[in-house]
JSON list of C-alpha atoms in Angstrom, two decimals:
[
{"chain": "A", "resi": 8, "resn": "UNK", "atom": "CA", "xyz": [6.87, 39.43, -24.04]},
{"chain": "A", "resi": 9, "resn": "UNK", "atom": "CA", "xyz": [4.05, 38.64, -26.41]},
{"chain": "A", "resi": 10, "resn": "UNK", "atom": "CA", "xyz": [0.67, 38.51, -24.89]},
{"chain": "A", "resi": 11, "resn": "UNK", "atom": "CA", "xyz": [-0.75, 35.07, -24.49]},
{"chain": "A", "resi": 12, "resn": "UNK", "atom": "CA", "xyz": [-4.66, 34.12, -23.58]},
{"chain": "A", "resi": 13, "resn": "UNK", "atom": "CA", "xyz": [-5.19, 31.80, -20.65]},
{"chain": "A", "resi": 14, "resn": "UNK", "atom": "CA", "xyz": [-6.38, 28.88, -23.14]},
{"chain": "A", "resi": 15, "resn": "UNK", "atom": "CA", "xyz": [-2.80, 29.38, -25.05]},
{"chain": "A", "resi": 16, "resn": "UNK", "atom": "CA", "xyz": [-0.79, 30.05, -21.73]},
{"chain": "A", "resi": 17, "resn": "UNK", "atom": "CA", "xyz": [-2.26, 26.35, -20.22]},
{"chain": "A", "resi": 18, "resn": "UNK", "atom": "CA", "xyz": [-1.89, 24.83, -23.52]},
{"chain": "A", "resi": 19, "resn": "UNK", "atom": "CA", "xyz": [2.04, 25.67, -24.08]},
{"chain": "A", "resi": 20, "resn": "UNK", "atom": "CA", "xyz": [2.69, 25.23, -20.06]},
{"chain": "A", "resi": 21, "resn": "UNK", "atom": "CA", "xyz": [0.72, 21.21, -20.80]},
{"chain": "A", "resi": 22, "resn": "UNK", "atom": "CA", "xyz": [3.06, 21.13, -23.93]},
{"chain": "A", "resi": 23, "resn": "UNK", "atom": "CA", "xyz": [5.88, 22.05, -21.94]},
{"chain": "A", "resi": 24, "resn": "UNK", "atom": "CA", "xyz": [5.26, 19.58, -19.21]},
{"chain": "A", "resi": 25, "resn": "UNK", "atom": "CA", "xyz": [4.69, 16.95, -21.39]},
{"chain": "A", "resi": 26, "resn": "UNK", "atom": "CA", "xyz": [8.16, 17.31, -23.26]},
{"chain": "A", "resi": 27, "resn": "UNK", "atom": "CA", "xyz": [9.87, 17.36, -20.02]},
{"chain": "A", "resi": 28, "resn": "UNK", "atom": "CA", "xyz": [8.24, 14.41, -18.78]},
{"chain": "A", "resi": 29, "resn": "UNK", "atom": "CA", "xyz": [9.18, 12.32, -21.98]},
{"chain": "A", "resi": 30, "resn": "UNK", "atom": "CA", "xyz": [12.76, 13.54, -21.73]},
{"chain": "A", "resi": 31, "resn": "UNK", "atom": "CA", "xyz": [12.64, 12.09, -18.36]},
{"chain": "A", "resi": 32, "resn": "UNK", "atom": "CA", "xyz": [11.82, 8.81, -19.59]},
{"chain": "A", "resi": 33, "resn": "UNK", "atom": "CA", "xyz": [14.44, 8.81, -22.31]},
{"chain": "A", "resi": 34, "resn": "UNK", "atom": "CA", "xyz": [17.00, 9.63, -19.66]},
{"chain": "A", "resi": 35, "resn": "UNK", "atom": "CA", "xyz": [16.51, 7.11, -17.70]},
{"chain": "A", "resi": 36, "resn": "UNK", "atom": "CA", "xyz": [20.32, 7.19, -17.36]},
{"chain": "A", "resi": 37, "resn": "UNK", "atom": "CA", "xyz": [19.77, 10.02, -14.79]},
{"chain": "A", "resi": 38, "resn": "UNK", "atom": "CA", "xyz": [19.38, 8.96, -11.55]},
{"chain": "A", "resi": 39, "resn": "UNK", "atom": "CA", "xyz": [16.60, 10.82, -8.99]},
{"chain": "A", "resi": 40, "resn": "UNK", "atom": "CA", "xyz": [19.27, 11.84, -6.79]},
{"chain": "A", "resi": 41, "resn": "UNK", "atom": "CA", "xyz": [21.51, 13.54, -9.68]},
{"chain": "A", "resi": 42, "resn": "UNK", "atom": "CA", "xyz": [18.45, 15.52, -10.37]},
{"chain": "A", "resi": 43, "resn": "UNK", "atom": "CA", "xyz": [18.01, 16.27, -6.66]},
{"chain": "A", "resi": 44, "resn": "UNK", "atom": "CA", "xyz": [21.51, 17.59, -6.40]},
{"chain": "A", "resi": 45, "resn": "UNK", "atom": "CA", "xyz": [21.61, 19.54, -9.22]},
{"chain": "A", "resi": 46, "resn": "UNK", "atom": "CA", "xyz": [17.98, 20.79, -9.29]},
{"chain": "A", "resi": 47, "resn": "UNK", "atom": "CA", "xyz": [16.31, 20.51, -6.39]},
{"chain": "A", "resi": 48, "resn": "UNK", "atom": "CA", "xyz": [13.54, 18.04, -7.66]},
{"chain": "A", "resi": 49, "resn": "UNK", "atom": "CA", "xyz": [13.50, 14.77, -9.23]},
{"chain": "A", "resi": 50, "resn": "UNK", "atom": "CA", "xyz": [10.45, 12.51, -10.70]},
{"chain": "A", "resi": 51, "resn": "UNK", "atom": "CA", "xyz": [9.09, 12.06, -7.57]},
{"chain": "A", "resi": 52, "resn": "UNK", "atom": "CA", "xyz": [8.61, 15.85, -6.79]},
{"chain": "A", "resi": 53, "resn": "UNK", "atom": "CA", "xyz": [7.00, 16.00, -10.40]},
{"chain": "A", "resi": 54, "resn": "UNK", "atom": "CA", "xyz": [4.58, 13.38, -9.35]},
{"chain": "A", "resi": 55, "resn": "UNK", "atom": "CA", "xyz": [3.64, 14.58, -6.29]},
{"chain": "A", "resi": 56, "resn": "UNK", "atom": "CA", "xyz": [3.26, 18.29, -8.13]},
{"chain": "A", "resi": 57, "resn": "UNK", "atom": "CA", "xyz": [0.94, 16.90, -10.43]},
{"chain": "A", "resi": 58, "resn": "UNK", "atom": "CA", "xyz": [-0.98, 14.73, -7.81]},
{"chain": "A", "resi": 59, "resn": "UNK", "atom": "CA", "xyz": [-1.43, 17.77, -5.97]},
{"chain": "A", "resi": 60, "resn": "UNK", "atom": "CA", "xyz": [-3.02, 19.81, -8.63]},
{"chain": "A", "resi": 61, "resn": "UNK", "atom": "CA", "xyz": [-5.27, 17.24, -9.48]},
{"chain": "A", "resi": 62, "resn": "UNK", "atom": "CA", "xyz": [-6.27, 16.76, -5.77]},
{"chain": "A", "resi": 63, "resn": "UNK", "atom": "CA", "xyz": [-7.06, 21.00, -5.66]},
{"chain": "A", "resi": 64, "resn": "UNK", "atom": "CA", "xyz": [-9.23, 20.49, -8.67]},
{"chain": "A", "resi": 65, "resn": "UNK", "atom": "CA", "xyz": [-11.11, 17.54, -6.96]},
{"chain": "A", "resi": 66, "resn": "UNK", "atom": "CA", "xyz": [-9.53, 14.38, -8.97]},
{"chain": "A", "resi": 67, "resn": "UNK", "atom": "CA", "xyz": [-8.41, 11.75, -6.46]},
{"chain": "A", "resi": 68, "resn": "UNK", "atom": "CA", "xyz": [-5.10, 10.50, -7.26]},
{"chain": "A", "resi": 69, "resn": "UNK", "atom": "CA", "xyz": [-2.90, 7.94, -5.67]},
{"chain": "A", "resi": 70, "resn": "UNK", "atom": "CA", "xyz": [0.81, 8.28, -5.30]},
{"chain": "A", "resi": 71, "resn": "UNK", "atom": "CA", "xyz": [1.34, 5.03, -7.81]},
{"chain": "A", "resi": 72, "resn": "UNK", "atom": "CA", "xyz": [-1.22, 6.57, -10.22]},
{"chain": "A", "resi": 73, "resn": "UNK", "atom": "CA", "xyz": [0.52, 9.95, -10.28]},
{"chain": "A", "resi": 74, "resn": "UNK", "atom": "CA", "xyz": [4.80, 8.08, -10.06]},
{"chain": "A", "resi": 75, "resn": "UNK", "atom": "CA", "xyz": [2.70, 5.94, -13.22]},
{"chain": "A", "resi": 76, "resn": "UNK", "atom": "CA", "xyz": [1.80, 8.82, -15.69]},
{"chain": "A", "resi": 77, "resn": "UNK", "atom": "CA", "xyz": [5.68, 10.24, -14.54]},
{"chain": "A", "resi": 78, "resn": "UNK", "atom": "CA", "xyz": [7.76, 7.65, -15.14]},
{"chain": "A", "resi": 79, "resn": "UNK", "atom": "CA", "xyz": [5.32, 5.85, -18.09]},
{"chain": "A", "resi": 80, "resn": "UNK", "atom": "CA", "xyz": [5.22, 2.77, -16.12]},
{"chain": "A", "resi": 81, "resn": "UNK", "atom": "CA", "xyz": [4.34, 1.03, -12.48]},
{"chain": "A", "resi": 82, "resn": "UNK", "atom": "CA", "xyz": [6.88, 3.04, -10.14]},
{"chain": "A", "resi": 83, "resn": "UNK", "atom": "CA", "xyz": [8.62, -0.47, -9.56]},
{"chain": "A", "resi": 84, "resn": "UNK", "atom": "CA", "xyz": [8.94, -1.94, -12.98]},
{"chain": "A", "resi": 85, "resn": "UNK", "atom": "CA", "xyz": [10.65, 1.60, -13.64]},
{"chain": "A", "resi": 86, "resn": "UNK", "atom": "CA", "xyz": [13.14, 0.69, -10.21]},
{"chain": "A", "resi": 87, "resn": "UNK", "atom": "CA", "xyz": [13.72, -2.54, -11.31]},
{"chain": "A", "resi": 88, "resn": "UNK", "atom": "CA", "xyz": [14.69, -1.50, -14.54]},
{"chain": "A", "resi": 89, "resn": "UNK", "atom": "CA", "xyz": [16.87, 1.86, -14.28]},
{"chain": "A", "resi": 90, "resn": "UNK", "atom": "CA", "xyz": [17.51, 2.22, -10.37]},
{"chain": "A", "resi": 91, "resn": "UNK", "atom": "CA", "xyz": [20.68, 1.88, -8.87]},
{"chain": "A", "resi": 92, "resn": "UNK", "atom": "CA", "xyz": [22.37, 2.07, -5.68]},
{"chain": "A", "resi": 93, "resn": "UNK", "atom": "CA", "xyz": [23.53, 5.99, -4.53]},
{"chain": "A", "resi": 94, "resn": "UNK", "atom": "CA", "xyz": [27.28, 6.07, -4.57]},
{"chain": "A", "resi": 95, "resn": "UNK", "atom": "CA", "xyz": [28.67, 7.08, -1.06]},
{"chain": "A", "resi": 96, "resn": "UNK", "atom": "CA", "xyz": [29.87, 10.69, -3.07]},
{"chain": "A", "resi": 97, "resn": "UNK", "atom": "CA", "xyz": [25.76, 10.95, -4.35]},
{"chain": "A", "resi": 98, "resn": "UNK", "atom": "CA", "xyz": [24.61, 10.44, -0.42]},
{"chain": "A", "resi": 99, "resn": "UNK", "atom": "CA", "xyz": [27.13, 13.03, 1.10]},
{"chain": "A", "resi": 100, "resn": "UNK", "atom": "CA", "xyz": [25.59, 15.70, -2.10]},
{"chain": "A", "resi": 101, "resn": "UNK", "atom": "CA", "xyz": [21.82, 15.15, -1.17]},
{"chain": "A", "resi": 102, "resn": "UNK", "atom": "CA", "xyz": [22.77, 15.45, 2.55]},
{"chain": "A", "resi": 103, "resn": "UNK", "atom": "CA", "xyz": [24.19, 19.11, 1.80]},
{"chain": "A", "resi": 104, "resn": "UNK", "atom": "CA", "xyz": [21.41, 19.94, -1.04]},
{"chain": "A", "resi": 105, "resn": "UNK", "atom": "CA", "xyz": [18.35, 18.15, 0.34]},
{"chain": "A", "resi": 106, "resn": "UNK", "atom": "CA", "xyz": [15.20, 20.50, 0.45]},
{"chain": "A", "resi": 107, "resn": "UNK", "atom": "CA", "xyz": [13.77, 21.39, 3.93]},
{"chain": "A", "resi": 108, "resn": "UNK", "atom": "CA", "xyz": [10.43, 20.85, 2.72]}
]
């Protein structure tokens, strides 16, 4: 594995993060519970992740603020726009595969 210095190892991980976050918001498609099933997190988890981090480095950040820079848009404006009800089959999968945390 090639040898990276901190500076280039926070740079790529910031890249990386930012590339998943707009893929997110082209797939709007994918519902928050299809990623829960299948990955264990959804945009929510990724907001509260990031939220977090900036709370341990001192930055107060609300939920909204943090769902905002996620999803590109007020948390609601994105529901209103993309959400859609769980099917029965979707509900039944996140019961099985929820976290415990």
């Amino acid at each position: 594995m090639s040898e990276f210095t901190e500076e280039q190892r926070i740079a790529f991980e910031a890249a990386a993060f930012r590339r998943l976050v707009e893929h997110l918001r082209e797939r709007s498609d994918v519902q928050n519970i299809d990623l829960m099933n299948l990955a264990g997190f959804c945009r929510n988890c990724l907001s509260n992740w990031y939220r977090e981090a900036a709370e341990a480095d001192g930055v107060a950040l609300s939920k909204e603020e943090s769902r905002e820079i996620v999803y590109g848009e007020p948390y609601a404006q994105w529901q209103a726009k993309h959400q859609r009800e769980a099917s029965d089959a979707q509900k039944a999968a996140f019961d099985v595969n929820k976290p415990s945390h």
